Short mmCIF file of C-alpha atoms in Angstrom, two decimals:
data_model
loop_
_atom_site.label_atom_id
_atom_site.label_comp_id
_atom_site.label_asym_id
_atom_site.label_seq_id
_atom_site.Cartn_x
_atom_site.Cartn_y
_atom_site.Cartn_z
CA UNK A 253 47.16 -116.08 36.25
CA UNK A 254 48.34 -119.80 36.09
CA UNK A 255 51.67 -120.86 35.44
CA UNK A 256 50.79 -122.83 32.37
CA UNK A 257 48.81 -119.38 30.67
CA UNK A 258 51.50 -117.83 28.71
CA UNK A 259 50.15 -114.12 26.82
CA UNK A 260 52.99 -112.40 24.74
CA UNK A 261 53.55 -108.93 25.80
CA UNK A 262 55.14 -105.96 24.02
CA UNK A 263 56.32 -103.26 24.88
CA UNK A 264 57.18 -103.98 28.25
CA UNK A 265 59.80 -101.94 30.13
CA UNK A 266 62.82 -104.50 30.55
CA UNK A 267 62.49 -104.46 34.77
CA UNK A 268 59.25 -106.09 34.09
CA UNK A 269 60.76 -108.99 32.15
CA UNK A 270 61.25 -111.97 33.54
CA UNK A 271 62.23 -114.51 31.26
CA UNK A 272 61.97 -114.66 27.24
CA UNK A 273 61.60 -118.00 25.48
CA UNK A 274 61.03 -119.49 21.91
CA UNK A 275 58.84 -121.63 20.36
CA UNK A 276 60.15 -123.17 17.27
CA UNK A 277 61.23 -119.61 15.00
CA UNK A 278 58.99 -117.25 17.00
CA UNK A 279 60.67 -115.22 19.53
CA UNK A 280 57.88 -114.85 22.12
CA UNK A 281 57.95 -112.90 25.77
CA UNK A 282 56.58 -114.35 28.36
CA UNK A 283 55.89 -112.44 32.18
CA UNK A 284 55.25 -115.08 34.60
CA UNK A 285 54.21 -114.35 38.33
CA UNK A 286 52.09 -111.31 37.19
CA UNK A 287 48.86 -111.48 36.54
CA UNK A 288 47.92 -109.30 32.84
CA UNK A 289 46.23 -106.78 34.87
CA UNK A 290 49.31 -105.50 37.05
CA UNK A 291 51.24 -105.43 33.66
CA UNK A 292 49.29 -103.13 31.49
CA UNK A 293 48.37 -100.33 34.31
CA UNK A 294 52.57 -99.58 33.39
CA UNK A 295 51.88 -98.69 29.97
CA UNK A 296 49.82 -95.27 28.96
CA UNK A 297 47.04 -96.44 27.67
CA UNK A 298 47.22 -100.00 28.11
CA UNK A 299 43.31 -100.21 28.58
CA UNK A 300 43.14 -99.56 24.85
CA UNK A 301 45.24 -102.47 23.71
CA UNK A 302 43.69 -105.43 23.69
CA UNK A 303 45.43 -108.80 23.78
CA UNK A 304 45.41 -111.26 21.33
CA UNK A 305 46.50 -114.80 21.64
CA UNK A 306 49.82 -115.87 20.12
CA UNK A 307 49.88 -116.75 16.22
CA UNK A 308 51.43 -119.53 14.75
CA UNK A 309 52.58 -117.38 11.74
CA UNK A 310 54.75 -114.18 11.46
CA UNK A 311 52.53 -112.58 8.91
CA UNK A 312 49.69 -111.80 11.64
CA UNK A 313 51.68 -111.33 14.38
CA UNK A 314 53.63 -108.74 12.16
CA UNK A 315 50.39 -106.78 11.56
CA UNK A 316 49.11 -106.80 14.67
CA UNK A 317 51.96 -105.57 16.18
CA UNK A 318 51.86 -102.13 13.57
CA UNK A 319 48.19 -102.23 14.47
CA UNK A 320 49.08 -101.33 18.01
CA UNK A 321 51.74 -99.28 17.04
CA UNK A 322 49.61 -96.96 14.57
CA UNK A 323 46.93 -96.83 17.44
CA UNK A 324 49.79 -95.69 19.60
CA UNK A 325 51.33 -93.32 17.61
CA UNK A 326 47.60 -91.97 17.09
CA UNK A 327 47.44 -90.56 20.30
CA UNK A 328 50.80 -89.37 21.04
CA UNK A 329 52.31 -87.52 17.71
CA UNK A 330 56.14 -86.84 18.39
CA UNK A 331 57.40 -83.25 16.90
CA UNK A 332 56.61 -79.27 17.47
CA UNK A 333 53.89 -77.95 15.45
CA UNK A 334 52.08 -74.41 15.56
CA UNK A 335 53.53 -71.28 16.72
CA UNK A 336 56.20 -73.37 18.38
CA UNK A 337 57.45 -74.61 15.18
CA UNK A 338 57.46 -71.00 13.45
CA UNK A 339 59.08 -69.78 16.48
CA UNK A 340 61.73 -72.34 15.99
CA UNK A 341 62.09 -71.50 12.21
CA UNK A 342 62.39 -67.51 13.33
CA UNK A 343 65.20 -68.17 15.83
CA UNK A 344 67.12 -70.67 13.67
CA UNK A 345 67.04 -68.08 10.56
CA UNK A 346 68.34 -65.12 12.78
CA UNK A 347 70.94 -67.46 13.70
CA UNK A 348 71.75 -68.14 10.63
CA UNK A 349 72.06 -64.41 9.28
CA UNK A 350 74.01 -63.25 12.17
CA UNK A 351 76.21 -65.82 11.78
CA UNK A 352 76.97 -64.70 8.09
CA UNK A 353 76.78 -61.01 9.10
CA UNK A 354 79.68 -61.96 11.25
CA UNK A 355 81.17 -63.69 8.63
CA UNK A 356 81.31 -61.19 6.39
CA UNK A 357 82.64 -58.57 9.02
CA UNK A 358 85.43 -60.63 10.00
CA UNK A 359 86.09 -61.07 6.41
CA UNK A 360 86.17 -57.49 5.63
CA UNK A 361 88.35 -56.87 8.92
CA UNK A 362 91.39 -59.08 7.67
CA UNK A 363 91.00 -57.29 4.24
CA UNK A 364 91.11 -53.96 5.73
CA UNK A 365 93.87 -55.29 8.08
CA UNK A 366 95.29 -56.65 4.88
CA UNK A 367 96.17 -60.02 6.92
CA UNK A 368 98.50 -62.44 5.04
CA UNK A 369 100.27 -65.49 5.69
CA UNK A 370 103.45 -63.12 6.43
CA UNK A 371 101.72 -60.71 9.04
CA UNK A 372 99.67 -57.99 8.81
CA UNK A 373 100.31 -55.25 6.12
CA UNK A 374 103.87 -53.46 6.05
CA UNK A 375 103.68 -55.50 9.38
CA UNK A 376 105.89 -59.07 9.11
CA UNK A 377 106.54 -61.81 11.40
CA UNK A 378 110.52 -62.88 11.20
CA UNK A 379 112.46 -64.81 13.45
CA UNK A 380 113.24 -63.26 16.64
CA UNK A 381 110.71 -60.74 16.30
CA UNK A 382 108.52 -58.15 13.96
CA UNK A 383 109.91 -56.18 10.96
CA UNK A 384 108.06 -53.12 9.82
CA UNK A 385 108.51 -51.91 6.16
CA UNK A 386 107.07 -48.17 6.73
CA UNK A 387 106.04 -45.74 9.90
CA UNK A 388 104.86 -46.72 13.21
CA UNK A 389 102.42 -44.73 15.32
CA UNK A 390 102.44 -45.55 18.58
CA UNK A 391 99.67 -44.16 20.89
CA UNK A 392 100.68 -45.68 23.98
CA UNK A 393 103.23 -47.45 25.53
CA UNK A 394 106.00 -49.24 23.29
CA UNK A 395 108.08 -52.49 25.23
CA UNK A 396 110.76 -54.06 23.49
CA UNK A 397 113.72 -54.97 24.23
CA UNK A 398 115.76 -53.79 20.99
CA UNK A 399 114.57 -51.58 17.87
CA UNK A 400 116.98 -51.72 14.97
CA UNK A 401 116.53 -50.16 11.76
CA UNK A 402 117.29 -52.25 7.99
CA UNK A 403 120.49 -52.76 6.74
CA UNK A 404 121.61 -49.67 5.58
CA UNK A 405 118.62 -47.35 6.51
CA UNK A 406 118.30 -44.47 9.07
CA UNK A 407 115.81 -44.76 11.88
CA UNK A 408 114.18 -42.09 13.60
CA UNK A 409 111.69 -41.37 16.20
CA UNK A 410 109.56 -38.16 16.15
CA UNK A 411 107.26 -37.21 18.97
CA UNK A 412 104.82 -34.33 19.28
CA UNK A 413 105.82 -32.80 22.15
CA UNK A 414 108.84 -34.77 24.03
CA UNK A 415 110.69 -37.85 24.61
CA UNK A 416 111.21 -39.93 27.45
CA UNK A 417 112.96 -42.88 27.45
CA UNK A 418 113.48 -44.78 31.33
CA UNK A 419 115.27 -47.56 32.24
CA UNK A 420 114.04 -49.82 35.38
CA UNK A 421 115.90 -52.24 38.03
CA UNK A 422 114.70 -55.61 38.80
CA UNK A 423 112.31 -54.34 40.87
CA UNK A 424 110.09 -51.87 38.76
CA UNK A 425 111.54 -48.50 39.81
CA UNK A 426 112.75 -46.32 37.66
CA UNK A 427 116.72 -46.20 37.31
CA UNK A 428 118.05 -43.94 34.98
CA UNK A 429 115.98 -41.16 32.89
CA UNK A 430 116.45 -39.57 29.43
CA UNK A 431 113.86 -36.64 28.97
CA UNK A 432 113.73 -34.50 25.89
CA UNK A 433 111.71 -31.29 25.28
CA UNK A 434 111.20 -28.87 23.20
CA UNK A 435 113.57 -26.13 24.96
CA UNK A 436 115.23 -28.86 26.91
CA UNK A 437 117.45 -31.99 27.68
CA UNK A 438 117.44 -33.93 30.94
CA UNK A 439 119.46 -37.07 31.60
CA UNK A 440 118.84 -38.11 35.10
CA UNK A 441 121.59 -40.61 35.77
CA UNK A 442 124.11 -41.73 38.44
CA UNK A 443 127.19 -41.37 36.05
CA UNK A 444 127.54 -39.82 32.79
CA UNK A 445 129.61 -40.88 30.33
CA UNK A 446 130.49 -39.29 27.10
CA UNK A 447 133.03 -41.79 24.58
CA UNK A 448 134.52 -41.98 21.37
CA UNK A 449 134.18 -44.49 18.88
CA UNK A 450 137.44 -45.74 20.13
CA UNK A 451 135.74 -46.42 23.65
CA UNK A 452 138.17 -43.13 24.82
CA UNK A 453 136.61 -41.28 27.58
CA UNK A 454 135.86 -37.45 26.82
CA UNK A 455 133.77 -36.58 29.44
CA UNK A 456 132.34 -37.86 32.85
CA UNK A 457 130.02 -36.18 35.40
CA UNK A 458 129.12 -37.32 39.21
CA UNK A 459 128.09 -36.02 41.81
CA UNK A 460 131.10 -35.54 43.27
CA UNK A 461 133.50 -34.30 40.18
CA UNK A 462 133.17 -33.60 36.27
CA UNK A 463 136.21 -35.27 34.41
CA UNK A 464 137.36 -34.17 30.46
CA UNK A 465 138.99 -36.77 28.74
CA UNK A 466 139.59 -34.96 25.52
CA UNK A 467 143.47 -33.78 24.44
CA UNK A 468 142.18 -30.42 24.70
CA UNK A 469 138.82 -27.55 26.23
CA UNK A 470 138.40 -25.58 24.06
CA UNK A 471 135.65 -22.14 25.01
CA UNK A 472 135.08 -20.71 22.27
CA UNK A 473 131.74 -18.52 24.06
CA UNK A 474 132.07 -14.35 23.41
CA UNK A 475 132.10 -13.93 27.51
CA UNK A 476 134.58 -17.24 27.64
CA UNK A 477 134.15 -19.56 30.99
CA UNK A 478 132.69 -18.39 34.18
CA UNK A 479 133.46 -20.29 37.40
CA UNK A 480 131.60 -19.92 40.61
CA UNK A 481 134.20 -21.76 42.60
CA UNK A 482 137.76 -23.09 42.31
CA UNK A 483 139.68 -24.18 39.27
CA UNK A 484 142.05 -26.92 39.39
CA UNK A 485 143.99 -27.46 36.26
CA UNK A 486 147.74 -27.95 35.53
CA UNK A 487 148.09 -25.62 32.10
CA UNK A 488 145.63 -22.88 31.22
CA UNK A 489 146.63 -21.83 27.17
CA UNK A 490 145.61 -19.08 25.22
CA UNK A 491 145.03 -20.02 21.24
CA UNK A 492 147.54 -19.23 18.67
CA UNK A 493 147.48 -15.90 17.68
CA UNK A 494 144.90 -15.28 20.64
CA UNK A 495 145.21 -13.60 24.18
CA UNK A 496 145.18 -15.25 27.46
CA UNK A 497 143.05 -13.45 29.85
CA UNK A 498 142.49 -14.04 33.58
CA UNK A 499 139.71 -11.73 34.96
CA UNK A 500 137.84 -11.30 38.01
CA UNK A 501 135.43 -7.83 37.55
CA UNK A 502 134.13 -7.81 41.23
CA UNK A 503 136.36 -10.22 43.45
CA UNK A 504 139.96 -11.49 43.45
CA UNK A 505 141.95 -13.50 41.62
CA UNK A 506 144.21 -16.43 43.30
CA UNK A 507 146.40 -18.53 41.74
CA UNK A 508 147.41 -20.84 44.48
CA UNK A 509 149.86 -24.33 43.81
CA UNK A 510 151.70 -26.94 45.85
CA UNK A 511 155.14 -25.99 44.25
CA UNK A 512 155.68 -23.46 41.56
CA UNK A 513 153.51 -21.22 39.47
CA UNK A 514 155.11 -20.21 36.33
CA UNK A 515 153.66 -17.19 33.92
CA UNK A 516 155.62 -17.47 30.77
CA UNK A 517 155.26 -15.64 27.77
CA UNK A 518 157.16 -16.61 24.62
CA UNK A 519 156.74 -13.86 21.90
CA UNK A 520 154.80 -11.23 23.81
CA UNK A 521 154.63 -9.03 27.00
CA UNK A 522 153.39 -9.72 30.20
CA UNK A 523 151.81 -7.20 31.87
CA UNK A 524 150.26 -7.06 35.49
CA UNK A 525 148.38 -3.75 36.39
CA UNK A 526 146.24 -3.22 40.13
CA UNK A 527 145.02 0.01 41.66
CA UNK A 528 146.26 -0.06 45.17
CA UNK A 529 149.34 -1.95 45.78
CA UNK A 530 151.00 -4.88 44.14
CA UNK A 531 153.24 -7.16 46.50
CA UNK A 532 155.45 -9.84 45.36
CA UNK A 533 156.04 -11.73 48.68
CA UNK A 534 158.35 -15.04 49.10
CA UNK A 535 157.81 -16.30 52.58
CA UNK A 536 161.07 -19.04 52.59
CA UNK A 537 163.35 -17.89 49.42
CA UNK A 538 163.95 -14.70 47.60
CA UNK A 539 162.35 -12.73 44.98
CA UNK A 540 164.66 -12.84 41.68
CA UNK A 541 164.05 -10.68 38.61
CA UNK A 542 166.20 -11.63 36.42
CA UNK A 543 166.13 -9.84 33.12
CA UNK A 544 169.03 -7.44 30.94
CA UNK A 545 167.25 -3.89 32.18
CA UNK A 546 164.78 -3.45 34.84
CA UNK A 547 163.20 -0.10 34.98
CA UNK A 548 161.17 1.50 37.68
CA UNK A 549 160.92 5.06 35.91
CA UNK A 550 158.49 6.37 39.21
CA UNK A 551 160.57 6.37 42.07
CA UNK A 552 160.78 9.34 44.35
CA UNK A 553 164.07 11.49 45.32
CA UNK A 554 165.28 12.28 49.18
CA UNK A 555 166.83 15.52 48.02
CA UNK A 556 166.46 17.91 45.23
CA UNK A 557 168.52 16.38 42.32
CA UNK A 558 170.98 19.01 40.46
CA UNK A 559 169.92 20.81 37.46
CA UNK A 560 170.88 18.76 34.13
CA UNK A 561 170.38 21.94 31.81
CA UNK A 562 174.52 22.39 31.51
CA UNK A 563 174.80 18.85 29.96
CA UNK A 564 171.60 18.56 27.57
CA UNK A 565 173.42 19.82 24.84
CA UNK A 566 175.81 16.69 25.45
CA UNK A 567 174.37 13.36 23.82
CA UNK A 568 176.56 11.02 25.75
CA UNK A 569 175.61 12.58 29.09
CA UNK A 570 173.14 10.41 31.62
CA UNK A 571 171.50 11.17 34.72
CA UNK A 572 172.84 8.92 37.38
CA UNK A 573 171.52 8.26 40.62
CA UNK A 574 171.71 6.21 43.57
CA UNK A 575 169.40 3.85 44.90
CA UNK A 576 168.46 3.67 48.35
CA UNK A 577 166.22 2.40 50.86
CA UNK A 578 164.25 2.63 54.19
CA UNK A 579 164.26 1.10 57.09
CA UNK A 580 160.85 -0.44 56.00
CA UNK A 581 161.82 -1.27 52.72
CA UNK A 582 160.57 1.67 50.55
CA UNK A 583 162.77 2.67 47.95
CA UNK A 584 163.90 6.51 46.30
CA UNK A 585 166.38 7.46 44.54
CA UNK A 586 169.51 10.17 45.89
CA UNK A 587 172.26 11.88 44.26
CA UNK A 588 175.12 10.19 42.94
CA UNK A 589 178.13 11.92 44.90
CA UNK A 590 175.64 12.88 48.33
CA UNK A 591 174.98 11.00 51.20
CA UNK A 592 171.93 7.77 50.83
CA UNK A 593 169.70 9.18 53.50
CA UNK A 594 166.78 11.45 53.60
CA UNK A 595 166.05 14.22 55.48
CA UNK A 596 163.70 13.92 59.11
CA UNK A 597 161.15 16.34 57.63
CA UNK A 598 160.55 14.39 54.22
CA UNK A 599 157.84 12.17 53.82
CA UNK A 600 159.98 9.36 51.19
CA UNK A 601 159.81 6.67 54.44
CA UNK A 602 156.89 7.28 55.86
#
């Protein structure tokens, strides 16, 4: 192909253009250093198109060009048709009708829910947190980090069978415990505290010792207090008009103190009764009783005391008798005008 033959070409893929020119008002391509041959084998069906030489006017170049085009299109129809196309239609429909099915159950959802701009039912969304207008069910685990109730309004929490509420440390193991049955209550704890609304101590349990704050223990129990071990306490008090009794039924009873023990009784008796043998003992001082008449109505005599039968006609008359006693401390009684001693053969010292 010579330099001076010029063809227009269309439709050329732009790598194959070399250089585009105009002639006057027609805007004509032009491929030089390629012969018309190598050009065409490029294009599908290029065999069919035949070449015509360049018009002078745009009216048959126009139509020639949408000759070509509509011989072009002839062969090669763009689109899906057939079973393809119904296919298409299918899948695009079901598409369409789930989409609305899913519509219309996420519709019905927030109406069930009874969603609102607020929240979600007697559920609301305040500042700081949620507010609930009615009951809660909870079927699993509850986290929060405060539950309050309205202003003014009780709050309560009901559970089936108990209630466990646990506290954890920083690093996720339990720390303190509050269990509650239905025939029990455990508080597993390190320290137990029991206050007033004051902030006033009334009771405190560790492991090592149980304190009571209060002004006053009060047992009020049918059996009263049983204590396994020791009691350490600086006043023990009966109630008014109510008997103080300190009772062992199987084992003994000691009362032991670093400086004085003191049994006082201010309109009443005291009475102290034993089986076998009841010692009063002072180890550094003396044993006083100290009181207008002291009577000990049991004592035994050394010798046979004199007949009183002369004088118990006589009202002022009284038995006198002297008080003596052995060598280890046992006392009996001996006749007012005879000698304090006791015969070898009696058994009063023995």
């Amino acid at each position: 192909m010579s330099p001076g033959d010029k063809t227009l070409v269309r439709d050329i893929k732009p790598d194959l253009l070399r250089s585009v020119g105009t002639r006057g008002n027609k805007a004509m391509i032009y491929a030089s250093g390629m012969c018309f041959e190598q050009l065409f084998p490029r294009i599908p069906y290029a065999d069919k198109i035949t070449p015509e030489p360049i018009l002078n006017n745009n009216e048959g170049r126009d139509t020639k060009a949408d000759s070509i085009r509509n011989s072009y299109n002839s062969q090669f129809k763009v689109g899906i048709y057939g079973w393809r196309k119904k296919c298409l239609y299918i899948l695009v429909m079901t598409l369409m009708f789930m989409m609305i099915i899913n519509l219309a159950l996420t519709l019905w959802v927030l109406k069930v829910l009874d969603f609102n701009s607020e929240g979600m039912g007697q559920l609301r969304i305040v500042p700081g947190g949620l507010q609930l207008l009615g009951q809660a069910l909870v079927l699993d685990s509850l986290f929060a980090s405060s539950i309050k109730s309205r202003r003014g309004q009780p709050i309560t929490v009901e559970s089936s069978r108990n209630f466990t509420v646990c506290t954890r440390d920083s690093q996720g193991f339990v720390q303190s415990r509050l269990y509650l049955g239905h025939d029990r209550l455990e508080v597993n704890v390190g320290r137990l505290e029991v206050r007033d609304s004051r902030g006033g101590l009334l009771l405190s349990a560790t492991p090592d010792a149980v304190s009571v704050g209060a002004e006053n223990l009060v047992v009020t129990s049918p059996a009263g207090a049983t204590f396994h071990t020791a009691v350490q306490t600086p006043l023990v008090r009966a109630p008014p008009s109510k008997q103080l009794v300190l009772e062992s039924p199987t084992r003994s009873l000691e009362m032991h103190a670093a400086q004085s023990i003191a049994l006082e009784s201010r309109a009443g008796d005291i009475s102290a009764t034993c089986l076998t043998t009841f010692r009063l003992r002072s180890i550094a001082g003396a044993i006083r009783l100290d009181a207008p008449s002291i009577y000990m109505p049991k004592l035994k005599s050394a010798l046979p005391l004199p007949s009183s039968t002369a004088h118990s006609h006589d009202p002022h008359h009284q038995n006198i008798y002297q008080l003596c006693a052995c060598a280890n401390g046992k006392l009996f009684l001996a006749p007012p005008h005879g000698v304090c001693a006791a015969r070898e053969e009696s058994l009063i010292c023995r």
